[in-house]
Amino acid sequence: MNQQGVIRKSIVSLLLLGWSMGLMAQSAVQIKVDAAKEKGPMTPIWAWFGYDEPNYTYMRDGRKLLSEIAALSPVPVHVRVHNLMTSGDGSAALKWGSTNMYTEDKNGNPVYYWNIVDSIFDTFIQRKMKPLAQIGFMPEALSSHPQPYQHHWKPGDKYGDIHTGWSYPPNDYNKWAALIYQWVKHCVERYGKAEVESWYWELWNEPNAPYLQAQDRLKTYCKMYDYASYAVKRALPSAKVGGPHTTGGGEAFMRGFIIHCLKETNAATGKVGAPIDFLAFHAKGSPRIVNDRVRMGMYSQLRNIRDHLSVIASFPETKHLPVIVGESDPEGCAACGMKTDPQNAYRNGTMYSSYTAASVARIYDINAHFGTNLIGAVNWSFEFENQPWFYGFRDLATNGVDKPVLNVFRMLGMMLGNRVEVSGNFSYDYQSIIDSSVHGKQTDINAIAAKSKNSLTVMLWNYHDDDIQDNGSPVMLSLQHIPVKKAKLYHYRIDSDHSNAYEVWKKMGSPQQPTEQQYKELEKTGQLALLSAPKAVTIKNGTLTVDMQLPRQAVSLVRLVF
């Protein structure tokens, strides 16, 4: 080939290279983070966790996981558990637990027993965690319909089978209030007034649903709340008490509860009104099987949050009260594994991770829209003792090995300071997800960012409701108005090859009895991993660009340390 031909070929190659680079730049999602535009505090709403089975708390893997959760958070973690007042011998079972704190002697006199509930709270306090102390459920001796009392539910059974004698209102409101008074008084004596003042005391769980067996659930709940809140405040006037922990579709119940607390006669005191220091409700998504694969339903969870916050914001007296999403999850039953409920197959892998990242970010946005005071969104998942490996429960760890989703919370734990503005060519925001979820051709690639005195952090995700994984998309991340000239860059990743013990376990052959060496490898790969080695970077004109390929259902954390 002559020189002219070589030149012509080189020109064509350069043109093709330029065209392909231009195409790549055109198709890349561009995300801009402006460190100079603060949007308010990065309130650690994610540092709240909960579960049905309280007796797992002090068991081996329960203690291990609680220690990990406490270690990842820069603030004390709040923990909410059911069955703190339920009668029984303390044996753990799915969707069950007991402390036996109240029985009666042969003459009907109360017998208080604190050992088991103390073991639960001691485990929290030792890790500087804060109980979201649930007044529930009804002790057998106080239930207005005690038999049958303990259920024996298992995955695949009818869910309604769990609503036995523990779910009924008291047969004697004065005895029940006395129990609550004695419990709070005991906690003050054991842990100190200042400690218990930092807790939140709540009544019951999902009283607008069968968790409360009553003909008029709102009227019954309000009466129960009057007696419970009076007992809590009598034992500790500075205690924080609230409710009602309604579940999806409970907006009318929430409104009725607020009206009762503000304007109606208190059944316990005879006066108008009841104390209300915070409000709580639940929000759940709705996964299903479409074309033989899981399709998530984030729109349902976000809609629950929007609708409840709308009610709370409509009352001047409650708009600025602390609000807790008492259960904030992709669906409702943590103990329903994927074998009996195939729509829950998202739970072991990175889909749960990307869903969590995307939904937490949108919860901040919805709260900002209403101007409400959201302080917590409880991730209702923990661990299940003595169960098969990666069974598909909604849990954070399996047999002591962390699942990918726990690493999202490790990422969030590094996001300190104030949220800052994020902009870009995005396909979705919280309103579009509420309207139509993430079912379109485009995936949800977006980010949330925070800036502190010593760091700038950005969490990015590539999420879609359909459980498909691919190589994803190129992302051009531009960090602007960085206040220093030199920093250290860390890039953490959750995907099929990083922070993912599930994929490693499958490559091992899915052992139900891993060897000691395999267990150690699974423990290690369950931790949050770096995508690449940390590196020193120079900031030019306050700007740094980070390019990446973000696979579908992956999550990244870019952390710039000053």
Coordinates of C-alpha atoms in Angstrom, one line a residue:
M1 CA 0.0 0.0 0.0
N2 CA 1.4 3.4 -1.0
Q3 CA 1.8 6.3 1.4
Q4 CA -1.4 8.0 0.2
G5 CA -3.3 4.7 0.9
V6 CA -1.8 4.5 4.4
I7 CA -2.8 8.1 5.1
R8 CA -6.4 7.4 3.8
K9 CA -6.7 4.3 5.9
S10 CA -5.5 6.2 9.0
I11 CA -8.0 8.9 8.4
V12 CA -10.8 6.4 8.1
S13 CA -9.7 4.6 11.3
L14 CA -9.6 7.9 13.2
L15 CA -13.0 8.9 11.9
L16 CA -14.4 5.5 13.0
L17 CA -12.7 5.8 16.4
G18 CA -14.1 9.3 16.8
W19 CA -17.6 8.2 15.7
S20 CA -17.5 5.3 18.2
M21 CA -16.3 7.5 21.0
G22 CA -18.9 10.0 20.2
L23 CA -21.6 7.3 20.2
M24 CA -20.3 6.1 23.6
A25 CA -20.4 9.7 25.0
Q26 CA -23.8 10.2 23.6
S27 CA -25.2 7.0 25.1
A28 CA -23.5 7.5 28.5
V29 CA -25.6 8.7 31.4
Q30 CA -24.2 12.0 32.6
I31 CA -24.4 12.7 36.3
K32 CA -23.3 15.9 37.8
V33 CA -22.8 16.4 41.6
D34 CA -22.5 20.0 42.8
A35 CA -20.8 20.0 46.1
A36 CA -21.6 23.7 46.6
K37 CA -25.4 23.2 46.5
E38 CA -26.5 21.7 49.7
K39 CA -30.1 20.3 50.1
G40 CA -30.3 19.6 53.8
P41 CA -28.9 17.0 56.2
M42 CA -28.3 13.5 55.1
T43 CA -30.5 12.2 57.9
P44 CA -29.6 8.5 58.5
I45 CA -33.2 7.3 57.9
W46 CA -31.7 4.0 56.8
A47 CA -30.1 3.2 60.2
W48 CA -33.3 1.5 61.4
F49 CA -33.9 -2.2 61.3
G50 CA -36.5 -4.7 62.4
Y51 CA -37.8 -8.3 62.5
D52 CA -40.6 -10.5 63.7
E53 CA -38.6 -13.0 65.8
P54 CA -37.1 -11.2 68.9
N55 CA -35.5 -14.4 70.3
Y56 CA -33.1 -14.4 67.4
T57 CA -31.6 -11.3 68.9
Y58 CA -29.4 -13.0 71.5
M59 CA -28.6 -16.1 69.4
R60 CA -25.2 -16.6 67.8
D61 CA -25.8 -15.3 64.3
G62 CA -28.2 -12.6 65.6
R63 CA -25.5 -11.1 67.9
K64 CA -23.0 -11.3 65.1
L65 CA -25.3 -9.5 62.6
L66 CA -26.3 -6.8 65.2
S67 CA -22.6 -6.1 65.8
E68 CA -22.1 -5.6 62.1
I69 CA -25.1 -3.4 61.7
A70 CA -23.9 -1.3 64.7
A71 CA -20.4 -1.0 63.3
L72 CA -21.5 0.2 59.8
S73 CA -23.5 3.2 61.2
P74 CA -22.0 6.5 62.4
V75 CA -25.1 7.0 64.6
P76 CA -26.9 4.7 67.0
V77 CA -29.0 2.2 65.1
H78 CA -32.7 1.9 66.1
V79 CA -34.2 -1.7 66.2
R80 CA -37.8 -2.6 66.1
V81 CA -39.0 -6.1 66.9
H82 CA -42.4 -7.8 67.4
N83 CA -43.6 -10.1 70.2
L84 CA -41.9 -8.3 73.1
M85 CA -44.9 -9.0 75.3
T86 CA -46.1 -12.3 73.8
S87 CA -46.5 -15.3 76.1
G88 CA -44.4 -18.4 75.7
D89 CA -41.1 -20.1 76.7
G90 CA -38.8 -17.9 74.6
S91 CA -38.3 -20.5 71.8
A92 CA -37.7 -18.9 68.4
A93 CA -39.9 -19.8 65.4
L94 CA -40.8 -18.1 62.1
K95 CA -43.0 -15.1 62.6
W96 CA -43.1 -15.8 66.3
G97 CA -41.3 -15.0 69.5
S98 CA -42.1 -14.6 73.2
T99 CA -40.8 -13.2 76.5
N100 CA -43.5 -14.4 78.9
M101 CA -43.3 -11.0 80.7
Y102 CA -46.8 -11.4 82.1
T103 CA -48.7 -14.3 83.6
E104 CA -51.1 -14.5 86.5
D105 CA -51.2 -16.6 89.7
K106 CA -54.2 -18.8 90.6
N107 CA -55.9 -15.8 92.2
G108 CA -55.6 -13.7 89.1
N109 CA -52.8 -11.5 90.4
P110 CA -50.1 -10.3 88.0
V111 CA -46.7 -12.0 87.8
Y112 CA -44.1 -9.9 86.0
Y113 CA -41.0 -11.6 84.4
W114 CA -38.4 -9.5 82.7
N115 CA -35.5 -11.9 82.0
I116 CA -36.1 -12.6 78.4
V117 CA -37.0 -9.1 77.3
D118 CA -34.0 -7.9 79.3
S119 CA -31.8 -10.2 77.3
I120 CA -33.1 -8.7 74.1
F121 CA -32.7 -5.1 75.2
D122 CA -29.3 -5.8 76.8
T123 CA -28.1 -7.1 73.4
F124 CA -29.1 -3.8 71.8
I125 CA -27.7 -1.5 74.5
Q126 CA -24.4 -3.3 74.6
R127 CA -24.0 -2.3 70.9
K128 CA -25.2 1.3 71.6
M129 CA -28.4 0.5 69.7
K130 CA -31.8 2.1 70.6
P131 CA -35.0 0.0 70.9
L132 CA -38.0 1.1 69.0
A133 CA -39.9 -0.5 71.9
Q134 CA -43.1 -2.1 70.7
I135 CA -46.0 -2.5 73.2
G136 CA -47.2 -5.8 71.8
F137 CA -48.5 -8.3 71.5
M138 CA -51.2 -9.3 74.0
P139 CA -50.1 -11.7 76.8
E140 CA -52.3 -14.8 76.9
A141 CA -53.7 -14.0 80.4
L142 CA -54.8 -10.6 79.2
S143 CA -56.2 -11.5 75.8
S144 CA -59.9 -11.1 75.2
H145 CA -59.8 -14.2 73.0
P146 CA -56.8 -16.2 74.2
Q147 CA -57.3 -19.6 72.5
P148 CA -55.7 -20.7 70.3
Y149 CA -52.7 -18.7 71.3
Q150 CA -49.5 -19.7 69.7
H151 CA -49.6 -20.3 65.9
H152 CA -47.4 -22.8 64.1
W153 CA -47.2 -21.1 60.7
K154 CA -44.6 -22.2 58.1
P155 CA -43.8 -20.9 54.6
G156 CA -46.6 -22.0 52.3
D157 CA -49.3 -21.9 54.9
K158 CA -52.1 -19.3 54.8
Y159 CA -50.7 -16.1 56.1
G160 CA -53.9 -15.4 58.2
D161 CA -53.1 -18.4 60.3
I162 CA -50.7 -16.3 62.4
H163 CA -53.5 -14.1 63.8
T164 CA -54.3 -16.1 67.0
G165 CA -54.9 -15.0 70.6
W166 CA -52.0 -12.6 70.8
S167 CA -53.7 -10.3 68.2
Y168 CA -56.7 -9.4 70.4
P169 CA -57.3 -6.4 72.6
P170 CA -57.1 -6.8 76.4
N171 CA -59.7 -8.3 78.5
D172 CA -58.8 -5.8 81.3
Y173 CA -57.5 -2.4 80.2
N174 CA -56.3 -1.5 83.7
K175 CA -54.3 -4.7 84.2
W176 CA -52.8 -4.2 80.7
A177 CA -51.9 -0.5 81.5
A178 CA -50.3 -1.6 84.8
L179 CA -48.1 -4.1 82.9
I180 CA -47.0 -1.3 80.5
Y181 CA -46.3 1.0 83.5
Q182 CA -44.2 -1.7 85.3
W183 CA -42.3 -2.5 82.1
V184 CA -41.3 1.1 81.4
K185 CA -40.5 1.7 85.1
H186 CA -38.3 -1.5 85.1
C187 CA -36.4 -0.2 82.0
V188 CA -35.7 3.1 83.7
E189 CA -34.4 1.3 86.7
R190 CA -32.2 -1.1 84.6
Y191 CA -30.9 1.3 81.9
G192 CA -31.3 4.7 83.4
K193 CA -33.6 7.6 82.7
A194 CA -31.4 9.3 80.1
E195 CA -31.1 6.1 78.1
V196 CA -34.8 5.3 78.0
E197 CA -35.6 8.9 77.1
S198 CA -33.7 8.3 73.9
W199 CA -36.0 5.4 72.9
Y200 CA -39.3 5.4 71.0
W201 CA -42.3 3.6 72.6
E202 CA -44.9 2.4 70.1
L203 CA -48.2 0.6 70.3
W204 CA -48.9 -2.5 68.3
N205 CA -48.3 -3.3 64.6
E206 CA -50.6 -2.7 61.6
P207 CA -53.8 -2.2 63.6
N208 CA -55.8 -1.4 60.4
A209 CA -55.1 -5.1 59.4
P210 CA -55.7 -8.5 61.0
Y211 CA -52.8 -7.8 63.4
L212 CA -55.6 -6.3 65.6
Q213 CA -58.7 -8.5 65.8
A214 CA -61.6 -6.2 66.6
Q215 CA -64.9 -5.2 64.9
D216 CA -64.0 -1.5 65.0
R217 CA -60.2 -1.5 64.7
L218 CA -59.8 2.3 64.8
K219 CA -62.0 2.7 67.9
T220 CA -60.3 -0.2 69.6
Y221 CA -56.8 0.9 68.7
C222 CA -57.4 4.5 70.0
K223 CA -58.7 3.1 73.3
M224 CA -55.6 0.9 73.6
Y225 CA -53.4 3.9 72.7
D226 CA -55.0 6.0 75.4
Y227 CA -54.3 3.5 78.1
A228 CA -50.8 2.6 76.8
S229 CA -49.6 6.2 76.3
Y230 CA -50.9 7.1 79.7
A231 CA -49.0 4.2 81.3
V232 CA -45.8 5.0 79.5
K233 CA -45.9 8.7 80.5
R234 CA -46.9 7.9 84.1
A235 CA -43.7 5.8 84.4
L236 CA -41.5 8.3 82.5
P237 CA -43.2 11.6 81.6
S238 CA -40.3 12.5 79.2
A239 CA -40.7 9.2 77.2
K240 CA -41.5 9.4 73.5
V241 CA -44.6 7.5 72.6
G242 CA -46.5 7.2 69.2
G243 CA -48.2 5.1 66.6
P244 CA -50.2 3.8 64.8
H245 CA -48.0 1.8 62.4
T246 CA -50.7 1.4 59.8
T247 CA -49.9 -0.7 56.7
G248 CA -50.7 0.1 53.0
G249 CA -54.1 1.7 52.4
G250 CA -54.2 2.9 56.0
E251 CA -54.4 6.6 55.3
A252 CA -57.9 6.9 56.6
F253 CA -56.9 5.1 59.8
M254 CA -53.9 7.4 60.2
R255 CA -56.2 10.4 59.8
G256 CA -58.7 9.1 62.3
F257 CA -55.9 8.4 64.8
I258 CA -54.5 11.9 64.5
I259 CA -57.9 13.4 65.0
H260 CA -58.4 11.3 68.1
C261 CA -55.1 12.3 69.6
L262 CA -55.8 16.0 68.9
K263 CA -59.5 16.4 69.6
E264 CA -61.3 13.4 71.0
T265 CA -61.9 12.2 74.6
N266 CA -59.1 10.0 76.1
A267 CA -60.5 6.7 77.3
A268 CA -57.9 6.5 80.1
T269 CA -58.0 10.0 81.5
G270 CA -61.4 11.4 80.5
K271 CA -59.7 14.5 79.1
V272 CA -59.4 15.7 75.5
G273 CA -56.5 14.4 73.5
A274 CA -53.7 11.9 73.9
P275 CA -49.9 12.5 73.7
I276 CA -48.3 11.9 70.4
D277 CA -44.5 12.3 70.0
F278 CA -44.1 10.6 66.6
L279 CA -46.1 9.0 63.9
A280 CA -45.4 5.7 62.1
F281 CA -46.7 3.8 59.1
H282 CA -45.6 1.0 56.8
A283 CA -44.8 0.9 53.1
K284 CA -44.4 -2.2 50.9
G285 CA -43.7 -2.9 47.3
S286 CA -45.4 -5.6 45.3
P287 CA -43.2 -8.0 43.3
R288 CA -44.7 -10.6 41.0
I289 CA -43.8 -13.1 38.3
V290 CA -44.0 -11.8 34.7
N291 CA -42.8 -13.9 31.8
D292 CA -41.2 -16.3 34.2
R293 CA -39.1 -13.7 35.9
V294 CA -39.4 -11.5 38.9
R295 CA -40.8 -8.0 38.3
M296 CA -40.6 -5.6 41.3
G297 CA -43.2 -3.0 42.2
M298 CA -41.4 -0.1 43.8
Y299 CA -44.3 2.2 42.9
S300 CA -46.4 0.6 45.6
Q301 CA -43.9 1.3 48.3
L302 CA -43.3 4.9 47.3
R303 CA -47.1 5.4 46.9
N304 CA -47.7 4.2 50.5
I305 CA -45.1 6.8 51.7
R306 CA -46.5 9.6 49.6
D307 CA -50.1 9.0 50.8
H308 CA -49.3 8.7 54.5
L309 CA -47.0 11.8 54.4
S310 CA -49.8 13.7 52.7
V311 CA -52.1 13.0 55.6
I312 CA -49.5 13.9 58.2
A313 CA -48.6 17.1 56.4
S314 CA -52.3 18.1 56.2
F315 CA -52.4 18.7 60.0
P316 CA -50.4 21.7 61.3
E317 CA -50.0 20.0 64.6
T318 CA -48.4 16.9 63.1
K319 CA -46.6 18.2 60.0
H320 CA -43.3 18.6 61.8
L321 CA -43.5 15.7 64.2
P322 CA -40.9 12.9 63.8
V323 CA -42.1 10.3 61.3
I324 CA -40.9 6.7 61.1
V325 CA -41.7 4.3 58.2
G326 CA -41.9 1.4 60.6
E327 CA -41.4 -1.2 57.8
S328 CA -40.1 -0.1 54.5
D329 CA -39.6 -3.0 52.1
P330 CA -40.0 -4.5 48.6
E331 CA -42.9 -6.6 49.9
G332 CA -44.6 -7.9 53.1
C333 CA -43.4 -11.3 54.3
A334 CA -39.8 -11.7 55.3
A335 CA -40.2 -15.3 56.3
C336 CA -41.7 -16.3 52.9
G337 CA -38.9 -17.9 51.0
M338 CA -38.6 -18.1 47.2
K339 CA -39.5 -21.8 47.0
T340 CA -43.0 -21.2 48.3
D341 CA -43.2 -17.6 47.0
P342 CA -41.2 -17.4 43.7
Q343 CA -41.7 -13.7 43.4
N344 CA -39.3 -13.3 46.3
A345 CA -36.4 -14.7 44.3
Y346 CA -34.8 -11.2 44.1
R347 CA -33.6 -11.4 47.7
N348 CA -30.3 -13.2 47.5
G349 CA -28.6 -11.2 44.8
T350 CA -28.0 -7.7 43.6
M351 CA -31.6 -6.9 42.7
Y352 CA -32.4 -6.4 46.4
S353 CA -29.3 -4.1 46.6
S354 CA -30.2 -1.9 43.7
Y355 CA -33.8 -1.7 44.7
T356 CA -32.8 -0.6 48.2
A357 CA -30.4 2.1 47.0
A358 CA -33.0 3.5 44.5
S359 CA -35.9 3.4 47.0
V360 CA -34.0 5.0 49.9
A361 CA -33.0 7.9 47.7
R362 CA -36.6 8.5 46.5
I363 CA -37.8 8.4 50.1
Y364 CA -35.6 11.4 50.8
D365 CA -37.2 13.2 47.8
I366 CA -40.8 12.5 48.9
N367 CA -40.1 13.7 52.4
A368 CA -38.6 16.9 51.0
H369 CA -41.6 17.4 48.8
F370 CA -44.0 17.4 51.8
G371 CA -41.7 19.2 54.2
T372 CA -42.3 16.5 56.8
N373 CA -39.8 15.3 59.4
L374 CA -38.9 11.7 58.4
I375 CA -36.3 10.4 60.8
G376 CA -36.3 6.6 60.1
A377 CA -37.3 4.0 57.5
V378 CA -37.1 0.6 59.0
N379 CA -35.6 -2.2 56.8
W380 CA -37.7 -5.2 58.0
S381 CA -35.1 -7.9 57.5
F382 CA -32.6 -9.5 59.8
E383 CA -31.5 -13.2 59.8
F384 CA -33.1 -16.6 60.5
E385 CA -31.3 -19.1 62.7
N386 CA -30.8 -22.7 61.6
Q387 CA -32.3 -22.3 58.1
P388 CA -31.0 -23.4 54.7
W389 CA -28.3 -21.3 53.0
F390 CA -29.7 -18.6 50.7
Y391 CA -33.2 -19.9 51.1
G392 CA -34.7 -16.6 49.8
F393 CA -35.8 -15.1 53.1
R394 CA -35.8 -11.3 53.2
D395 CA -32.7 -11.2 55.4
L396 CA -29.4 -9.4 55.6
A397 CA -27.3 -12.4 56.2
T398 CA -27.6 -16.2 55.9
N399 CA -25.9 -18.5 58.4
G400 CA -23.6 -15.7 59.5
V401 CA -22.6 -14.7 55.9
D402 CA -23.7 -11.2 54.7
K403 CA -25.9 -10.9 51.6
P404 CA -25.2 -8.2 49.0
V405 CA -28.0 -5.9 50.3
L406 CA -26.2 -5.4 53.6
N407 CA -23.4 -3.7 51.7
V408 CA -25.8 -0.9 50.6
F409 CA -26.1 0.0 54.2
R410 CA -22.3 0.0 54.6
M411 CA -22.3 2.4 51.7
L412 CA -24.9 4.6 53.3
G413 CA -23.0 4.6 56.5
M414 CA -20.2 6.4 54.8
M415 CA -22.5 9.2 53.4
L416 CA -22.0 11.9 56.0
G417 CA -22.9 15.5 56.2
N418 CA -25.5 17.2 54.0
R419 CA -27.1 16.0 50.8
V420 CA -26.0 17.9 47.8
E421 CA -27.6 18.5 44.4
V422 CA -27.4 15.7 41.8
S423 CA -28.5 16.4 38.2
G424 CA -28.2 14.6 34.9
N425 CA -30.0 13.0 31.9
F426 CA -32.2 10.8 34.1
S427 CA -35.1 8.6 32.9
Y428 CA -36.9 8.4 36.3
D429 CA -37.7 10.4 39.4
Y430 CA -39.9 9.5 42.3
Q431 CA -43.1 10.7 40.7
S432 CA -42.5 8.8 37.5
I433 CA -41.8 5.7 39.5
I434 CA -45.0 6.2 41.5
D435 CA -46.9 6.6 38.2
S436 CA -45.5 3.7 36.2
S437 CA -42.7 2.1 38.2
V438 CA -39.5 1.2 36.3
H439 CA -40.9 -1.0 33.6
G440 CA -39.8 0.9 30.5
K441 CA -36.9 0.2 28.1
Q442 CA -34.6 2.5 30.1
T443 CA -33.1 1.4 33.4
D444 CA -33.1 3.8 36.4
I445 CA -29.5 5.1 36.6
N446 CA -29.3 7.8 39.2
A447 CA -27.4 8.9 42.3
I448 CA -27.6 10.5 45.7
A449 CA -24.7 12.5 47.1
A450 CA -23.5 13.9 50.4
K451 CA -20.8 16.3 51.5
S452 CA -19.1 16.5 54.9
K453 CA -16.1 18.5 56.1
N454 CA -13.7 15.7 55.0
S455 CA -15.5 13.9 52.3
L456 CA -17.8 13.9 49.2
T457 CA -19.7 10.7 48.6
V458 CA -21.9 9.6 45.7
M459 CA -24.0 6.4 45.6
L460 CA -25.0 5.4 42.1
W461 CA -27.3 2.6 41.0
N462 CA -28.5 0.9 37.8
Y463 CA -32.0 -0.5 38.7
H464 CA -34.9 -2.0 36.8
D465 CA -38.0 -3.7 38.1
D466 CA -37.3 -6.7 35.8
D467 CA -34.8 -9.2 37.2
I468 CA -32.4 -9.1 34.3
Q469 CA -28.6 -8.5 34.5
D470 CA -26.4 -7.2 31.7
N471 CA -23.3 -5.1 31.2
G472 CA -25.4 -1.9 31.9
S473 CA -24.3 1.5 30.7
P474 CA -21.4 3.8 30.7
V475 CA -21.7 6.6 33.3
M476 CA -19.8 9.9 33.3
L477 CA -19.8 11.2 36.9
S478 CA -18.7 14.9 37.2
L479 CA -17.9 16.1 40.7
Q480 CA -18.0 19.9 40.8
H481 CA -17.0 22.6 43.3
I482 CA -14.7 20.3 45.2
P483 CA -13.2 22.5 47.9
V484 CA -9.7 21.0 47.8
K485 CA -6.9 20.4 45.2
K486 CA -5.9 16.9 46.2
A487 CA -7.9 14.0 47.6
K488 CA -8.0 10.2 47.8
L489 CA -10.6 8.4 45.6
Y490 CA -12.3 5.2 46.7
H491 CA -14.7 3.3 44.5
Y492 CA -16.8 0.5 46.1
R493 CA -19.1 -1.8 44.1
I494 CA -21.9 -4.3 44.5
D495 CA -22.4 -6.4 41.4
S496 CA -22.0 -10.1 40.4
D497 CA -18.2 -10.0 41.0
H498 CA -18.0 -7.7 44.0
S499 CA -19.5 -7.7 47.6
N500 CA -21.5 -10.7 46.6
A501 CA -21.2 -14.0 48.7
Y502 CA -24.2 -15.4 46.9
E503 CA -22.5 -15.7 43.5
V504 CA -19.4 -17.2 45.2
W505 CA -21.6 -19.7 47.1
K506 CA -23.2 -20.8 43.8
K507 CA -19.8 -21.3 42.2
M508 CA -18.9 -23.5 45.1
G509 CA -21.8 -25.8 44.1
S510 CA -24.3 -24.2 46.6
P511 CA -23.1 -26.2 49.6
Q512 CA -25.5 -26.5 52.5
Q513 CA -22.6 -27.5 54.7
P514 CA -19.6 -25.4 53.6
T515 CA -16.2 -26.4 54.8
E516 CA -14.4 -24.2 57.2
Q517 CA -12.3 -22.8 54.4
Q518 CA -15.4 -22.2 52.2
Y519 CA -17.1 -20.4 55.1
K520 CA -14.2 -18.1 55.6
E521 CA -14.2 -17.3 51.9
L522 CA -18.0 -16.6 52.0
E523 CA -17.6 -14.3 55.0
K524 CA -14.9 -12.3 53.2
T525 CA -16.8 -12.0 49.9
G526 CA -19.9 -10.9 51.8
Q527 CA -18.1 -7.7 52.9
L528 CA -18.1 -4.4 50.9
A529 CA -15.4 -4.6 48.2
L530 CA -13.5 -2.0 46.3
L531 CA -13.9 -2.0 42.5
S532 CA -10.3 -0.8 42.2
A533 CA -7.4 0.2 44.4
P534 CA -7.8 3.6 46.2
K535 CA -5.8 6.3 44.4
A536 CA -4.6 9.9 45.0
V537 CA -6.3 12.4 42.6
T538 CA -5.6 16.0 41.7
I539 CA -8.7 18.3 41.5
K540 CA -8.5 20.8 38.6
N541 CA -10.6 23.9 38.8
G542 CA -12.7 22.2 41.5
T543 CA -13.8 19.4 39.2
L544 CA -13.1 15.7 39.0
T545 CA -14.6 13.3 36.4
V546 CA -15.0 9.6 37.2
D547 CA -16.0 7.3 34.3
M548 CA -17.4 3.9 34.9
Q549 CA -19.4 1.0 33.4
L550 CA -22.4 0.4 35.7
P551 CA -23.9 -3.0 35.2
R552 CA -27.7 -3.5 35.5
Q553 CA -28.7 -4.1 39.2
A554 CA -25.3 -2.9 40.4
V555 CA -24.5 -0.2 43.0
S556 CA -21.4 2.0 43.3
L557 CA -20.1 4.3 46.0
V558 CA -17.6 6.9 44.9
R559 CA -16.0 8.4 48.0
L560 CA -13.6 11.3 47.8
V561 CA -11.7 11.8 51.1
F562 CA -10.1 15.3 51.6

